[in-house]
Every structure is written in C-alpha cells, then in structure tokens.
PDB file of C-alpha atoms in Angstrom:
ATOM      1  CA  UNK M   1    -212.489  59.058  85.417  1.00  0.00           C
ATOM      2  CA  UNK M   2    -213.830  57.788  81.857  1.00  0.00           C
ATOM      3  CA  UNK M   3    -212.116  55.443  79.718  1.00  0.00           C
ATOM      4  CA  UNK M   4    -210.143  57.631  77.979  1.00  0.00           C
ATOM      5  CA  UNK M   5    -209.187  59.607  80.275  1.00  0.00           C
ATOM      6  CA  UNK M   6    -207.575  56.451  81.914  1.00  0.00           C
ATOM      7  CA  UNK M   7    -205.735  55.582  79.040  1.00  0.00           C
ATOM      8  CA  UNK M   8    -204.335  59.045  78.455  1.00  0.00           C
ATOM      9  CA  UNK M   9    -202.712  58.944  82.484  1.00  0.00           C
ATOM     10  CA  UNK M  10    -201.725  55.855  81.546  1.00  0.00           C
ATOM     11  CA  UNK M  11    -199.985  56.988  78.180  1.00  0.00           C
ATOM     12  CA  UNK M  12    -198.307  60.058  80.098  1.00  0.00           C
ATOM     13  CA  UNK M  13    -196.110  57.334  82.136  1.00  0.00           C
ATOM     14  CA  UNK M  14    -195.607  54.550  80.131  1.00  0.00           C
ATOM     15  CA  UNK M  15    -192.585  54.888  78.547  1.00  0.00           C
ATOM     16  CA  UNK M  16    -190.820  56.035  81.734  1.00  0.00           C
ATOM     17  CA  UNK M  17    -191.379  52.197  82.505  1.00  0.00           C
ATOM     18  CA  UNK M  18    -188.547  51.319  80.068  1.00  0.00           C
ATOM     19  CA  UNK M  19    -184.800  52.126  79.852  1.00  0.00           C
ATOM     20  CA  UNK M  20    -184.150  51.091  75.833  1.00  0.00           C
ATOM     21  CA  UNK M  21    -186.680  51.056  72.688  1.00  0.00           C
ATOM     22  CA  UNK M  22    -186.799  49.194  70.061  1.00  0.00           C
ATOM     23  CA  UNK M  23    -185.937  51.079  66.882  1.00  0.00           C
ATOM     24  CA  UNK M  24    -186.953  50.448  62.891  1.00  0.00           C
ATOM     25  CA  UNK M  25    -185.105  51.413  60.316  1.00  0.00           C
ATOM     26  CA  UNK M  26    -184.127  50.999  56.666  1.00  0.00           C
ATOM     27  CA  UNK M  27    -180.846  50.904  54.915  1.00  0.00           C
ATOM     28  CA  UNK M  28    -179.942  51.932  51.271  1.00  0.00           C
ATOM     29  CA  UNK M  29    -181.672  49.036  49.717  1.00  0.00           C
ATOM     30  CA  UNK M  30    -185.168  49.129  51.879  1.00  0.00           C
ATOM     31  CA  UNK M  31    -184.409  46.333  53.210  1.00  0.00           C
ATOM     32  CA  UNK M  32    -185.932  46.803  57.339  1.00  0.00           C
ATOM     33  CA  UNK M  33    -183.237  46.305  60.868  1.00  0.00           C
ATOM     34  CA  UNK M  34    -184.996  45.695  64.152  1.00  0.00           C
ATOM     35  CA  UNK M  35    -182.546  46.694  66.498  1.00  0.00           C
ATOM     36  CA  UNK M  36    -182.926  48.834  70.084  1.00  0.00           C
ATOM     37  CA  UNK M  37    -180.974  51.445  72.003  1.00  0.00           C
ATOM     38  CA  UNK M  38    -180.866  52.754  75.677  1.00  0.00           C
ATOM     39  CA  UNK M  39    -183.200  56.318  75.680  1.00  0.00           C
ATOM     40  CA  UNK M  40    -183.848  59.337  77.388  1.00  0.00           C
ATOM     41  CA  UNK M  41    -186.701  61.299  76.606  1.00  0.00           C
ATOM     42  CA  UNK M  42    -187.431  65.455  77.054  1.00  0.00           C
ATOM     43  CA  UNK M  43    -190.587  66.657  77.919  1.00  0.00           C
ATOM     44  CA  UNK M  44    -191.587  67.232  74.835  1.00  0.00           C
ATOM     45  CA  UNK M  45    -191.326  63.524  73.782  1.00  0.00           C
ATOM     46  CA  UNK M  46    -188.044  63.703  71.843  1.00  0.00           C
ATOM     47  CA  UNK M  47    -186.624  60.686  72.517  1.00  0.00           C
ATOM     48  CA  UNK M  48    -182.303  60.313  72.267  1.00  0.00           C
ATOM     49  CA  UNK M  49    -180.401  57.607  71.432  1.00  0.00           C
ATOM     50  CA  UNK M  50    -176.386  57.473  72.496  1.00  0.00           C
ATOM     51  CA  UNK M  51    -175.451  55.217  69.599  1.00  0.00           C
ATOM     52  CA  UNK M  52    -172.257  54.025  67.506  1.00  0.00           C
ATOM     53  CA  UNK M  53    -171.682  54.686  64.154  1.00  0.00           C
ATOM     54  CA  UNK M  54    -170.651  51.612  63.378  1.00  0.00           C
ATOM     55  CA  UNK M  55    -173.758  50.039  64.109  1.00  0.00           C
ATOM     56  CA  UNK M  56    -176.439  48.907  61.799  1.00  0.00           C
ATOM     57  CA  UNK M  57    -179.448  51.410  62.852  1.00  0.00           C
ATOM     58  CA  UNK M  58    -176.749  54.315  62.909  1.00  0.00           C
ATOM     59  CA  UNK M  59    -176.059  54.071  59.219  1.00  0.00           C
ATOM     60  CA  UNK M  60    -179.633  52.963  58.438  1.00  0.00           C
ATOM     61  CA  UNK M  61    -180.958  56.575  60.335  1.00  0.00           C
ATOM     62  CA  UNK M  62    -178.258  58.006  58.340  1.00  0.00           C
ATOM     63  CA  UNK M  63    -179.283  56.853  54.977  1.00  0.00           C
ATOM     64  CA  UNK M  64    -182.927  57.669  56.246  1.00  0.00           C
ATOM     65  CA  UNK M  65    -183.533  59.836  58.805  1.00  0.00           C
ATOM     66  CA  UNK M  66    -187.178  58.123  59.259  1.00  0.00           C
ATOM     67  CA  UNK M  67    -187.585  55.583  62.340  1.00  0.00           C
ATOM     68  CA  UNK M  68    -190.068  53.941  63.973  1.00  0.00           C
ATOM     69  CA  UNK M  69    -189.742  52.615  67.720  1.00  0.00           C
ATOM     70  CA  UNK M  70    -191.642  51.163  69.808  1.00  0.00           C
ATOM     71  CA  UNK M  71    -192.093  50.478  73.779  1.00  0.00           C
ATOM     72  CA  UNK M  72    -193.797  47.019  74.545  1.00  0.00           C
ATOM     73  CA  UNK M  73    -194.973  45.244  77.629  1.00  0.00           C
ATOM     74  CA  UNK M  74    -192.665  42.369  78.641  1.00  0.00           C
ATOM     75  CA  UNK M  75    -194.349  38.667  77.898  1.00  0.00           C
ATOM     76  CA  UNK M  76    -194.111  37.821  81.374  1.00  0.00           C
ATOM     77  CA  UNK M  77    -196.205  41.256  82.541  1.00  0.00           C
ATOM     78  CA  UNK M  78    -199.257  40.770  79.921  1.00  0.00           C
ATOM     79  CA  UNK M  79    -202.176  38.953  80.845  1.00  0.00           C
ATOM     80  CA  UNK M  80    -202.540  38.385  76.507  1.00  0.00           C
ATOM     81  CA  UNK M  81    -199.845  37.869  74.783  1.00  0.00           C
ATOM     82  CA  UNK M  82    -201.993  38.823  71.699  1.00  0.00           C
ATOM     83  CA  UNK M  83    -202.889  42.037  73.023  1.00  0.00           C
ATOM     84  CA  UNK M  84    -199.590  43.686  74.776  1.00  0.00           C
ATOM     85  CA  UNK M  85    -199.340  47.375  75.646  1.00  0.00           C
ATOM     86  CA  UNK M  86    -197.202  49.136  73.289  1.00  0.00           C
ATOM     87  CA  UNK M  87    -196.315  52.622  72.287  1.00  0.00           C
ATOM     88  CA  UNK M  88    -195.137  53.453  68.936  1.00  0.00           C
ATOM     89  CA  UNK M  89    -194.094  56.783  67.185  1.00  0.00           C
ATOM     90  CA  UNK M  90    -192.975  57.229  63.539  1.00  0.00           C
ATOM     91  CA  UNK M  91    -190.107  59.433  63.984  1.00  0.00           C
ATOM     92  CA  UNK M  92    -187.383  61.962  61.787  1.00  0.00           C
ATOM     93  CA  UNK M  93    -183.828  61.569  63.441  1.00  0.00           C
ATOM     94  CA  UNK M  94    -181.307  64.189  63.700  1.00  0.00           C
ATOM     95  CA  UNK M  95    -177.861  64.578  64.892  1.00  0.00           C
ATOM     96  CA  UNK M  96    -176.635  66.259  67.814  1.00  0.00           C
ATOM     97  CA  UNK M  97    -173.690  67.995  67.197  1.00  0.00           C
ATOM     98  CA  UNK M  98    -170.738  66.441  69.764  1.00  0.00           C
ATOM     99  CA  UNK M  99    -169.725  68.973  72.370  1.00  0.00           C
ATOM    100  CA  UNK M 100    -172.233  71.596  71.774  1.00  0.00           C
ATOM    101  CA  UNK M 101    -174.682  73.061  74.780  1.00  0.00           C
ATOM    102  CA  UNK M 102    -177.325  70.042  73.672  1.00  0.00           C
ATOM    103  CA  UNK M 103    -175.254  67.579  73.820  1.00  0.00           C
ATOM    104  CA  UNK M 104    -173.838  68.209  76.912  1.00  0.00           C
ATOM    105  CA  UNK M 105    -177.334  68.294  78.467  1.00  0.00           C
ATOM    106  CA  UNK M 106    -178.455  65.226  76.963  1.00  0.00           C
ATOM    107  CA  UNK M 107    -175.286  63.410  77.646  1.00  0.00           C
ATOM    108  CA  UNK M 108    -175.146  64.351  81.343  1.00  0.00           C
ATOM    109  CA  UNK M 109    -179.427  62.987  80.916  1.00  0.00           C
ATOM    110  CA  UNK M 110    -177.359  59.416  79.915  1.00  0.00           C
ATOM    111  CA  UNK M 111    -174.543  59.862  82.658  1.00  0.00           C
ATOM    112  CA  UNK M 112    -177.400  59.866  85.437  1.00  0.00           C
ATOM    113  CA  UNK M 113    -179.773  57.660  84.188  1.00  0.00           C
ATOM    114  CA  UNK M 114    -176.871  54.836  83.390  1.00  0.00           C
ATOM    115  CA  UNK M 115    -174.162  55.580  85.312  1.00  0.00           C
ATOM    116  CA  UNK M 116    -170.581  55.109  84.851  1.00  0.00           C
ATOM    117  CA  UNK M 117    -170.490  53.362  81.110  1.00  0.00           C
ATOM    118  CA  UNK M 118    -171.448  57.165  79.519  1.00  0.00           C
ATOM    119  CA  UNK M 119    -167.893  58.251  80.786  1.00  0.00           C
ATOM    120  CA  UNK M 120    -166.620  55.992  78.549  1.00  0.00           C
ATOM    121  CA  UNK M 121    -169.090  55.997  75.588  1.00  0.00           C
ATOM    122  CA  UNK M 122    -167.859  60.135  75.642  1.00  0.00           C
ATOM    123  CA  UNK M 123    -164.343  59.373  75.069  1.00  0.00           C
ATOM    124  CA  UNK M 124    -165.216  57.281  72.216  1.00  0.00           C
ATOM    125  CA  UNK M 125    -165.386  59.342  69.066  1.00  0.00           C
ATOM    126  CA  UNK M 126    -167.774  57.294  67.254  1.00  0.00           C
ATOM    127  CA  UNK M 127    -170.292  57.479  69.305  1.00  0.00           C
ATOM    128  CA  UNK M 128    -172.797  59.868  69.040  1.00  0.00           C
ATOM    129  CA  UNK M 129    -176.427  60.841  70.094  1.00  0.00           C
ATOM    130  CA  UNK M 130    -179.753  61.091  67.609  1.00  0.00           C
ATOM    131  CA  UNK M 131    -182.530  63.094  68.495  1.00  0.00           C
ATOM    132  CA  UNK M 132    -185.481  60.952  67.266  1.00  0.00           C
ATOM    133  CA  UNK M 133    -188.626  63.368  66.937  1.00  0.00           C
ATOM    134  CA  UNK M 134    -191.859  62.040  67.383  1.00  0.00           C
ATOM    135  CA  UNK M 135    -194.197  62.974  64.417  1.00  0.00           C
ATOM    136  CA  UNK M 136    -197.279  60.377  65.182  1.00  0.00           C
ATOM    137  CA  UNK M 137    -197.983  57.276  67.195  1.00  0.00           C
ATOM    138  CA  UNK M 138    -200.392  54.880  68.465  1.00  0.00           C
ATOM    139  CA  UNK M 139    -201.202  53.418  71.636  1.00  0.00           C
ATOM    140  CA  UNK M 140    -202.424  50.368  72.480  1.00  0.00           C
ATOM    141  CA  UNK M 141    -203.798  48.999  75.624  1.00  0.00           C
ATOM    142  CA  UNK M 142    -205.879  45.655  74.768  1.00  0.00           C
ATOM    143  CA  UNK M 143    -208.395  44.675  72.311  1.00  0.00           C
ATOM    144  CA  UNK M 144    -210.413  47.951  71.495  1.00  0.00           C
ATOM    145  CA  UNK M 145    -208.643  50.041  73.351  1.00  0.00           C
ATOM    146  CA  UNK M 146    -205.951  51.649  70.580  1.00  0.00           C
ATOM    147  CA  UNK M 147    -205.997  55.471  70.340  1.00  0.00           C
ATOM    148  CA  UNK M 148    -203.421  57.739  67.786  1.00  0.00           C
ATOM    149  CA  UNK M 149    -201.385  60.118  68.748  1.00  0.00           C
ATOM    150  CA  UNK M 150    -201.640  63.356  66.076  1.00  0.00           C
ATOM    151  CA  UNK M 151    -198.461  65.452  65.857  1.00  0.00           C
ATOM    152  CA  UNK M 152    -200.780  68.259  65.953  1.00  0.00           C
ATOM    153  CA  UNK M 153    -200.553  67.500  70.054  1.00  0.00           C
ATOM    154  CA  UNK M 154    -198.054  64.459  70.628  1.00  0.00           C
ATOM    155  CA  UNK M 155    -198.610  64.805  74.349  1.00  0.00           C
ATOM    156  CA  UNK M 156    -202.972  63.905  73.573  1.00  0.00           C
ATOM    157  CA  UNK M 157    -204.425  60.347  72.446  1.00  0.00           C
ATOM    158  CA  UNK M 158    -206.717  60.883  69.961  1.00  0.00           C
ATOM    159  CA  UNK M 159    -209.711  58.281  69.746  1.00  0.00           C
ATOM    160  CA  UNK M 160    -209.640  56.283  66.890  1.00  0.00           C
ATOM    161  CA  UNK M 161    -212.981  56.165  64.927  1.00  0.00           C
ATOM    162  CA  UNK M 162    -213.918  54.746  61.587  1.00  0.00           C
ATOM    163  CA  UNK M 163    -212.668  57.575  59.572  1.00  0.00           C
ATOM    164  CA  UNK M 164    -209.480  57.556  61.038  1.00  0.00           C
ATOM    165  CA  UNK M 165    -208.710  53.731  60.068  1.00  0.00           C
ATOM    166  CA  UNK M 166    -208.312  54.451  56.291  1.00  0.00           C
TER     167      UNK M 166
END
C-alpha cells in the first residue's frame, strides 16, 4: 500500500473516532463563533447536528447557512502538537423538518449513539437537527502529508499539487 493510499483508509475512519465537531460560523455582523455539537454522520458524509435554537451557532447557521467544522486529534494523542490530524469540510446547513420520515431516522441515529438524553432533547421544541452538507475539505496527517477533498467525490482525497495551492 502507497502513501496515499494509506492516507485515504485512514480518512475513511477518522471521523468515526469522534462523537462532537467543532463547528464555524458567522452571525449577522461577520463577526466568527467557534462552538461544537454532538454528530452523526450518513454514508454519504452528511454530517447532523441535534442543536438548540437558542444557541449561538443555531442562529449564526440560520443567518448563514455556510459552516465549517472540523475533527482534530486530541493534544495528548499527537506526537506534534504543530502538526495534528484534522479533518475539515466547508459545509451548507439545512433544516430537517421536526417529525418528518428524516428526522425520525436521524433522531433514532442520536437516540443510539447517546442514549437516554435524546428522549428528552425530542420533547423539547426548540431543539432541532441541521443537516450540514459537505461541499469540500482537507485532510491533514503531518507535515506534507495534506490532501483536498473535491465535492466532485467527497468520499476521495485528492493530492494536493502546486496548482491546487492558489
């Protein structure tokens, strides 16, 4: 197995590794919030988010539906703290509508993969789930080893080159 066919393997599992993201938005004024929000993800990479509307991101993501988030090593697991595995994807948000086919299968995704606080968080009318849809990405492993991620194929690292830096 070449190089990059290691890092692709190793792209194809790394976010099941985590349980929340961390999440970029802006609000009215462009003014960025770093925030982060349990996931699940389909198997096409769409990533959801079971979030309040009363928090910050929420009404950022509705003022702007673009969102960046990102997946990164903890400090304690990296060997170089100035070159930490991370994932990113820019991102377009959209609601799911509450008690619709979707939701339910997404919700029940949150039920099993958190347990008991989801039968709460459904009762609570403000709460509600995003669909964040990956449009690109990069990848990072270590120095030199950084690779995009096209939407023409979100589920293929691309190689970065010289032509692809500008």
């Amino acid at each position: 197995m070449n190089q990059f066919e290691k890092a692709q393997a190793e792209y194809e599992k790394f976010s099941e590794e985590f349980t929340s993201i961390i999440i970029s938005t802006v609000n009215k004024q462009g003014i960025p919030n770093a925030s982060y929000a349990p996931f699940v993800m389909d198997d096409d990479r769409n990533i959801y988010i079971y979030v309040s509307g009363l928090a910050t991101h929420t009404q950022n993501i509705h003022d702007h539906p673009f969102v960046n988030v990102l997946f990164i090593d903890d400090e304690v697991k990296t060997q170089q703290i100035f070159a930490r595995r991370r994932l990113n994807f820019d991102c377009t948000a959209s609601l799911i509508a509450r008690e619709t086919e979707k939701w339910q299968q997404i919700v029940d995704k949150f039920q099993i993969r958190f347990g008991e606080l989801i039968t709460t968080l459904r009762s609570l009318p403000d709460f509600r789930i995003l669909q964040l849809t990956p449009n690109t990405g990069r990848f990072v492993i270590g120095f030199g080893a950084a690779y995009n991620i096209s939407s023409d194929n979100i589920n293929q690292l691309v190689e970065i080159t010289k032509d692809s830096l500008s």
